[in-house]
C-alpha positions as CSV (number, residue, x, y, z in Angstrom):
1,X,-11.6,135.5,-160.3
2,X,-11.2,139.2,-160.0
3,X,-14.0,141.8,-160.8
4,X,-13.6,144.5,-163.3
5,X,-13.7,148.1,-161.9
6,X,-17.2,148.5,-163.5
7,X,-18.5,145.4,-161.6
8,X,-17.0,146.8,-158.5
9,X,-18.8,149.9,-159.2
10,X,-22.1,148.3,-159.9
11,X,-21.9,146.3,-156.6
12,X,-21.2,149.4,-154.7
13,X,-24.5,150.7,-156.0
14,X,-26.3,147.5,-155.1
15,X,-24.7,147.0,-151.9
16,X,-24.5,150.6,-150.4
17,X,-26.7,153.1,-152.5
18,X,-29.8,150.7,-153.2
19,X,-29.5,148.5,-150.1
20,X,-29.1,151.9,-148.1
21,X,-26.4,150.0,-146.1
22,X,-23.5,152.2,-145.0
23,X,-21.9,149.3,-143.2
24,X,-20.4,148.0,-146.4
25,X,-18.7,151.4,-147.4
26,X,-15.3,150.3,-146.1
27,X,-15.4,147.3,-148.4
28,X,-15.5,149.7,-151.5
29,X,-14.1,153.1,-150.5
30,X,-10.6,153.9,-149.3
31,X,-10.1,155.9,-146.1
32,X,-8.7,158.9,-147.8
33,X,-11.3,159.0,-150.5
34,X,-11.1,162.2,-152.6
35,X,-14.5,163.7,-153.0
36,X,-14.9,166.3,-155.8
37,X,-18.6,167.2,-154.8
38,X,-18.1,170.4,-152.7
39,X,-21.2,169.6,-150.6
40,X,-19.7,166.5,-149.3
41,X,-16.9,166.1,-146.7
42,X,-13.5,164.4,-147.9
43,X,-12.7,160.9,-146.8
44,X,-14.7,157.6,-146.2
45,X,-15.9,159.5,-143.1
46,X,-17.2,162.2,-145.1
47,X,-19.2,159.9,-147.3
48,X,-20.6,158.1,-144.2
49,X,-21.8,161.3,-142.9
50,X,-23.4,162.3,-146.2
51,X,-25.0,158.7,-146.4
52,X,-26.6,159.2,-143.0
53,X,-28.6,162.1,-144.3
54,X,-29.1,160.7,-147.8
55,X,-30.5,157.3,-146.6
56,X,-33.3,159.2,-145.1
57,X,-34.5,160.1,-148.5
58,X,-35.0,156.4,-149.4
59,X,-33.5,157.0,-152.9
60,X,-33.6,154.3,-155.6
61,X,-30.8,154.2,-157.9
62,X,-31.4,152.9,-161.6
63,X,-28.4,152.5,-163.6
64,X,-28.9,153.5,-167.2
65,X,-25.2,153.1,-168.5
66,X,-22.0,152.2,-167.1
67,X,-18.8,152.7,-168.8
68,X,-15.2,151.7,-167.8
69,X,-12.0,153.2,-169.2
70,X,-9.0,151.8,-167.2
71,X,-9.2,153.0,-163.8
72,X,-12.3,155.2,-164.4
73,X,-15.8,154.1,-164.2
74,X,-18.7,156.5,-165.3
75,X,-22.2,155.7,-164.3
76,X,-25.3,157.6,-165.7
77,X,-28.1,157.1,-163.0
78,X,-31.8,157.9,-162.6
79,X,-32.4,158.7,-159.0
80,X,-36.1,158.5,-157.3
81,X,-36.6,159.9,-154.0
82,X,-39.3,158.8,-151.6
83,X,-41.1,162.3,-151.9
84,X,-41.5,161.6,-155.7
85,X,-38.6,164.0,-156.6
86,X,-36.3,162.8,-159.3
87,X,-32.7,163.5,-160.3
88,X,-30.4,162.4,-163.2
89,X,-26.6,161.9,-161.9
90,X,-23.4,161.2,-163.6
91,X,-20.8,159.8,-161.4
92,X,-17.2,159.2,-162.1
93,X,-14.9,157.0,-159.9
94,X,-11.2,156.3,-159.9
95,X,-10.3,153.0,-158.7
96,X,-6.8,151.4,-157.5
97,X,-6.6,147.8,-156.9
98,X,-10.4,147.4,-156.6
99,X,-10.9,150.2,-154.1
100,X,-12.7,153.7,-154.9
101,X,-10.2,156.3,-154.6
102,X,-11.9,159.3,-156.1
103,X,-15.3,160.6,-157.0
104,X,-16.8,163.3,-159.5
105,X,-20.5,164.0,-160.1
106,X,-22.9,166.0,-162.0
107,X,-26.4,166.1,-160.9
108,X,-29.6,167.5,-162.7
109,X,-32.8,167.7,-161.0
């Protein structure tokens, strides 16, 4: 049984973003991950560096919609931070062989 790209991305939110667990990133993200958000460094290590800071905000990600089109998955997410701040985020991921290769996002506070 193999998972769809959408299921993999949804598990990535569950296991990493909502669990605040960076130890599982390598399970989901390739080493030379391409990051299109200019505020986050390239590669898996860049994401890990970002998460170290981001997890201090204890954000909860509520997925509103997830769409899959071939190797692309788009996720519309409501994010609530521990200080009460909120954001609406659209993340787009490109996967290859069950691994996240590339990421784009749009964030609205």
